[in-house]
Every structure is written in C-alpha cells, then in structure tokens.
Tab-separated table of C-alpha atoms in Angstrom:
chain	number	residue	atom	x	y	z
A	163	UNK	CA	255.448	138.968	104.746
A	164	UNK	CA	255.655	135.687	106.577
A	165	UNK	CA	252.341	133.996	107.008
A	166	UNK	CA	252.952	133.503	110.752
A	167	UNK	CA	254.222	137.060	111.460
A	168	UNK	CA	250.945	138.819	110.506
A	169	UNK	CA	249.303	140.622	113.427
A	170	UNK	CA	245.879	141.897	114.174
A	171	UNK	CA	246.971	145.479	113.859
A	172	UNK	CA	248.217	144.840	110.346
A	173	UNK	CA	244.991	143.113	109.360
A	174	UNK	CA	242.891	145.840	110.981
A	175	UNK	CA	244.870	148.577	109.204
A	176	UNK	CA	244.467	146.891	105.851
A	177	UNK	CA	240.777	146.234	106.434
A	178	UNK	CA	240.191	149.839	107.501
A	179	UNK	CA	241.975	151.100	104.411
A	180	UNK	CA	239.840	148.932	102.141
A	181	UNK	CA	236.697	150.109	103.920
A	182	UNK	CA	237.739	153.750	103.611
A	183	UNK	CA	238.200	153.290	99.886
A	184	UNK	CA	234.696	151.773	99.717
A	185	UNK	CA	236.010	148.351	98.759
A	186	UNK	CA	234.684	145.165	100.260
A	187	UNK	CA	236.721	143.691	103.062
A	188	UNK	CA	237.137	140.062	102.250
A	189	UNK	CA	239.744	137.382	102.592
A	190	UNK	CA	240.802	137.840	98.972
A	191	UNK	CA	241.009	141.667	99.191
A	192	UNK	CA	243.074	141.413	102.414
A	193	UNK	CA	245.467	138.852	100.857
A	194	UNK	CA	245.822	141.186	97.915
A	195	UNK	CA	246.675	144.034	100.227
A	196	UNK	CA	248.886	142.088	102.636
A	197	UNK	CA	250.437	139.507	100.376
A	198	UNK	CA	250.899	135.902	101.411
A	199	UNK	CA	249.678	135.283	104.908
A	200	UNK	CA	248.365	132.386	106.875
A	201	UNK	CA	244.775	131.867	105.906
A	202	UNK	CA	243.946	130.744	109.437
A	203	UNK	CA	245.566	133.783	111.076
A	204	UNK	CA	244.080	136.119	108.470
A	205	UNK	CA	240.605	134.696	109.011
A	206	UNK	CA	240.959	134.911	112.771
A	207	UNK	CA	242.075	138.552	112.702
A	208	UNK	CA	239.391	139.494	110.122
A	209	UNK	CA	236.648	137.971	112.318
A	210	UNK	CA	237.902	139.925	115.333
A	211	UNK	CA	237.997	143.172	113.302
A	212	UNK	CA	234.500	142.643	111.978
A	213	UNK	CA	233.261	142.049	115.509
A	214	UNK	CA	234.838	145.324	116.607
A	215	UNK	CA	233.213	147.171	113.738
A	216	UNK	CA	229.715	145.798	114.220
A	217	UNK	CA	227.146	148.182	115.724
A	218	UNK	CA	224.392	146.982	118.006
A	219	UNK	CA	221.187	146.676	116.119
A	220	UNK	CA	218.430	149.047	117.199
A	221	UNK	CA	215.626	147.478	119.173
A	222	UNK	CA	212.573	146.590	117.169
A	223	UNK	CA	209.531	148.717	117.703
A	224	UNK	CA	206.953	146.185	118.848
A	225	UNK	CA	204.229	148.702	119.679
A	226	UNK	CA	201.188	148.154	117.505
A	227	UNK	CA	199.895	151.123	115.503
A	228	UNK	CA	196.839	152.827	116.981
A	229	UNK	CA	194.690	152.025	113.971
A	230	UNK	CA	195.670	148.316	114.196
A	231	UNK	CA	194.987	148.346	117.938
A	232	UNK	CA	191.572	149.909	117.406
A	233	UNK	CA	190.802	147.388	114.632
A	234	UNK	CA	191.841	144.480	116.830
A	235	UNK	CA	189.706	145.799	119.653
A	236	UNK	CA	186.698	146.162	117.361
A	237	UNK	CA	187.293	142.672	116.007
A	238	UNK	CA	187.604	141.235	119.530
A	239	UNK	CA	184.363	142.939	120.599
A	240	UNK	CA	182.531	141.734	117.511
A	241	UNK	CA	183.860	138.192	118.081
A	242	UNK	CA	182.740	138.310	121.723
A	243	UNK	CA	179.314	139.646	120.676
A	244	UNK	CA	178.895	136.935	118.054
A	245	UNK	CA	179.930	134.241	120.510
A	246	UNK	CA	177.601	135.662	123.150
A	247	UNK	CA	174.755	135.822	120.586
A	248	UNK	CA	175.257	132.172	119.680
A	249	UNK	CA	175.328	131.262	123.345
A	250	UNK	CA	172.144	133.260	123.963
A	251	UNK	CA	170.491	131.652	120.988
A	252	UNK	CA	171.408	128.127	122.175
A	253	UNK	CA	170.261	129.065	125.713
A	254	UNK	CA	166.920	130.326	124.373
A	255	UNK	CA	166.517	127.151	122.358
A	256	UNK	CA	167.341	125.001	125.419
A	257	UNK	CA	164.877	126.992	127.526
A	258	UNK	CA	162.213	126.527	124.840
A	259	UNK	CA	162.866	122.793	124.738
A	260	UNK	CA	162.758	122.647	128.503
A	261	UNK	CA	159.463	124.546	128.585
A	262	UNK	CA	157.975	122.187	125.976
A	263	UNK	CA	159.187	119.182	127.908
A	264	UNK	CA	157.700	120.539	131.127
A	265	UNK	CA	154.376	121.252	129.416
A	266	UNK	CA	154.320	117.733	127.928
A	267	UNK	CA	155.084	116.275	131.328
A	268	UNK	CA	152.300	118.326	132.901
A	269	UNK	CA	149.842	117.162	130.209
A	270	UNK	CA	150.925	113.575	130.775
A	271	UNK	CA	150.457	113.975	134.526
A	272	UNK	CA	147.026	115.477	133.983
A	273	UNK	CA	146.032	112.642	131.644
A	274	UNK	CA	147.377	110.092	134.149
A	275	UNK	CA	145.371	111.737	136.983
A	276	UNK	CA	142.266	111.738	134.763
A	277	UNK	CA	142.772	108.051	133.927
A	278	UNK	CA	143.313	107.271	137.612
A	279	UNK	CA	140.057	109.073	138.475
A	280	UNK	CA	138.230	107.249	135.638
A	281	UNK	CA	139.652	103.925	136.828
A	282	UNK	CA	138.568	104.653	140.393
A	283	UNK	CA	135.042	105.550	139.179
A	284	UNK	CA	134.849	102.389	137.053
A	285	UNK	CA	136.087	100.307	139.997
A	286	UNK	CA	133.363	101.828	142.173
A	287	UNK	CA	130.731	101.185	139.534
A	288	UNK	CA	131.971	97.648	139.125
A	289	UNK	CA	131.737	97.027	142.848
A	290	UNK	CA	128.255	98.474	142.950
A	291	UNK	CA	127.197	96.349	139.964
A	292	UNK	CA	128.631	93.216	141.634
A	293	UNK	CA	126.754	94.085	144.800
A	294	UNK	CA	123.505	94.488	142.875
A	295	UNK	CA	124.197	91.257	141.056
A	296	UNK	CA	124.763	89.442	144.327
A	297	UNK	CA	121.476	90.840	145.655
A	298	UNK	CA	119.643	89.734	142.541
A	299	UNK	CA	121.165	86.267	142.696
A	300	UNK	CA	120.123	85.983	146.345
A	301	UNK	CA	116.616	87.217	145.395
A	302	UNK	CA	116.388	84.652	142.574
A	303	UNK	CA	117.552	81.901	144.934
A	304	UNK	CA	115.019	82.965	147.546
A	305	UNK	CA	112.222	83.067	144.936
A	306	UNK	CA	113.203	79.649	143.671
A	307	UNK	CA	113.062	78.151	147.154
A	308	UNK	CA	109.704	79.856	147.820
A	309	UNK	CA	108.339	78.602	144.460
A	310	UNK	CA	109.490	75.086	145.202
A	311	UNK	CA	107.940	75.280	148.683
A	312	UNK	CA	104.667	76.688	147.282
A	313	UNK	CA	104.455	73.934	144.707
A	314	UNK	CA	104.992	71.274	147.396
A	315	UNK	CA	102.300	72.849	149.583
A	316	UNK	CA	99.912	73.168	146.626
A	317	UNK	CA	100.484	69.613	145.552
A	318	UNK	CA	99.978	68.284	149.085
A	319	UNK	CA	96.854	70.387	149.514
A	320	UNK	CA	95.448	69.404	146.141
A	321	UNK	CA	96.101	65.738	146.741
A	322	UNK	CA	94.593	65.875	150.253
A	323	UNK	CA	91.549	67.838	149.112
A	324	UNK	CA	91.120	65.585	146.119
A	325	UNK	CA	91.076	62.573	148.334
A	326	UNK	CA	88.609	64.154	150.686
A	327	UNK	CA	86.342	65.388	147.935
A	328	UNK	CA	86.461	62.097	146.061
A	329	UNK	CA	85.536	60.296	149.249
A	330	UNK	CA	82.342	62.260	149.489
A	331	UNK	CA	79.960	61.397	146.769
A	332	UNK	CA	77.522	63.927	145.505
A	333	UNK	CA	79.613	66.891	146.621
A	334	UNK	CA	79.527	68.649	143.295
A	335	UNK	CA	79.815	72.059	144.862
A	336	UNK	CA	82.850	71.002	146.783
A	337	UNK	CA	84.368	69.571	143.625
A	338	UNK	CA	83.714	72.840	141.827
A	339	UNK	CA	85.331	74.741	144.691
A	340	UNK	CA	88.238	72.367	144.618
A	341	UNK	CA	88.542	72.942	140.873
A	342	UNK	CA	88.591	76.727	141.441
A	343	UNK	CA	91.225	76.353	144.170
A	344	UNK	CA	93.297	74.214	141.803
A	345	UNK	CA	93.015	76.842	139.096
A	346	UNK	CA	94.074	79.546	141.514
A	347	UNK	CA	97.032	77.472	142.644
A	348	UNK	CA	97.999	76.941	139.023
A	349	UNK	CA	97.661	80.678	138.371
A	350	UNK	CA	99.794	81.473	141.423
A	351	UNK	CA	102.357	78.941	140.303
A	352	UNK	CA	102.465	80.536	136.849
A	353	UNK	CA	102.920	84.013	138.405
A	354	UNK	CA	105.803	82.707	140.530
A	355	UNK	CA	107.310	81.081	137.448
A	356	UNK	CA	106.979	84.367	135.555
A	357	UNK	CA	108.678	86.221	138.420
A	358	UNK	CA	111.483	83.670	138.495
A	359	UNK	CA	111.918	83.970	134.738
A	360	UNK	CA	112.062	87.787	134.985
A	361	UNK	CA	114.638	87.524	137.771
A	362	UNK	CA	116.714	85.118	135.724
A	363	UNK	CA	116.581	87.453	132.716
A	364	UNK	CA	117.652	90.379	134.904
A	365	UNK	CA	120.504	88.217	136.255
A	366	UNK	CA	121.643	87.458	132.691
A	367	UNK	CA	121.590	91.223	131.880
A	368	UNK	CA	123.535	92.021	135.019
A	369	UNK	CA	126.126	89.328	134.232
A	370	UNK	CA	126.568	90.706	130.724
A	371	UNK	CA	126.977	94.274	132.089
A	372	UNK	CA	129.515	93.001	134.608
A	373	UNK	CA	131.580	91.303	131.849
A	374	UNK	CA	131.454	94.434	129.681
A	375	UNK	CA	132.493	96.580	132.636
A	376	UNK	CA	135.403	94.214	133.429
A	377	UNK	CA	136.579	94.387	129.775
A	378	UNK	CA	136.461	98.208	129.872
A	379	UNK	CA	138.440	98.255	133.136
A	380	UNK	CA	141.088	95.953	131.621
A	381	UNK	CA	141.372	98.197	128.502
A	382	UNK	CA	141.697	101.357	130.616
A	383	UNK	CA	144.378	99.706	132.772
A	384	UNK	CA	146.279	98.706	129.644
A	385	UNK	CA	146.120	102.317	128.325
A	386	UNK	CA	147.285	103.632	131.707
A	387	UNK	CA	150.189	101.193	131.838
A	388	UNK	CA	151.179	102.136	128.255
A	389	UNK	CA	151.147	105.851	129.087
A	390	UNK	CA	153.189	105.316	132.259
A	391	UNK	CA	155.690	103.183	130.327
A	392	UNK	CA	155.918	105.947	127.612
C-alpha cells in the first residue's frame, strides 16, 4: 500500500479493528496492520480518529460534603470567637490602662490644686509677715528718734539745771533734787534703750522668719514646677 494513498477510513477501520480485539492502537500496531504507510499521514489520521473516539469527561463534583461543610462552619465560628475574644481582651486591657491614666491624671490635678492652694496661703502669710515686719521697722525707727530726742532734751535740761544749781551756793536741797531728776532721766533712758533693744531683737526674729518663709516658698514652687513638667 503506497504511503501516500492511505486514507482516513482505512486508518479508522484498522484502528477500530485493533480496539475491538482489545489491542492497543498505536503507530506501530497500525503500521503492522496496514503495512508501509507515510508516518506523517498515519499520525494525522490516527490523531483525528482518537479525537472522534474521545468522550467528554464528566464534570467534577465540586460540592463539599455536608460533614466537611459543617466542620468548616464550626471552625470558622470558633476562629471568629477566638479573634473576638482576643479583641475583647485587648479592648478591656486598653480600657483598664485608660482608666488608670485618667485616675493618675486626676490625682496629679488634685495634687497640683493642693500645691496651688498651699502656695497661695504661703504667699498670703509672707505678705502678712512682710507687713508686720514693715510695721516693726517703722516702730523701731520711731522709738529710735524718740530716744534720741529724749536724750537731747535730758542732756539740755541737765546741763541747764546743773548750771543754775551750781550758780546758787548752799542749795543742797536743790542739788539733791537735781540728782534725783538726773537719776530718773537715766532710768528713763535705760527703759527706752531696753525697749529699743527688744524691738531690734523682734526685728531680727521677723527677718529670720521672713527668710525661712521665702525659702519654703521657693522649694514649693520648685516642687510644683517639677510636677507640672512631669
């Protein structure tokens, strides 16, 4: 059989015969049944015959089994519950942190208000102490002037009386009286000196208290600034 004279029908008949006998339909089996033939023509007709013999493959069943569907649903629900639980846990933790922060802020505000009130009180006390100190300084200055004036008057009086008394001889009584007056003037001068000394000591105490109060105010202001900066 000429290699170029082979037809599709001949190839199809030979292939069908082999298939009916249960033999494999291959290029070698066809050449054995048909003799010499063009390999190209034989291959072309065999491909066409195989295409005509092929059956459409049944569609795949993509529907999931009910048990698998139920298991997937249960798994999805459990996954969602676990995720929601973690979210709720993080939310609860965030709310706890927020509550703690708010409480800390409230405490800091309360402490700041308390420090402000304490600072205002200390400022008022400082102003009052400065006012008292100014009054005491004015009182000391006034007493000093009065003491100086009294000393001048006493000295002038003593000198004048001494001259008058010395000019009169035999005036022992007058001299004794002059001596008593001099003693009284000296006693008065000593009392004024004592009053001035007491005033000066009180001034020293007030100055010390003012310095201590100013140091306490500076320390409280530093603490308040540190808390505000924190």
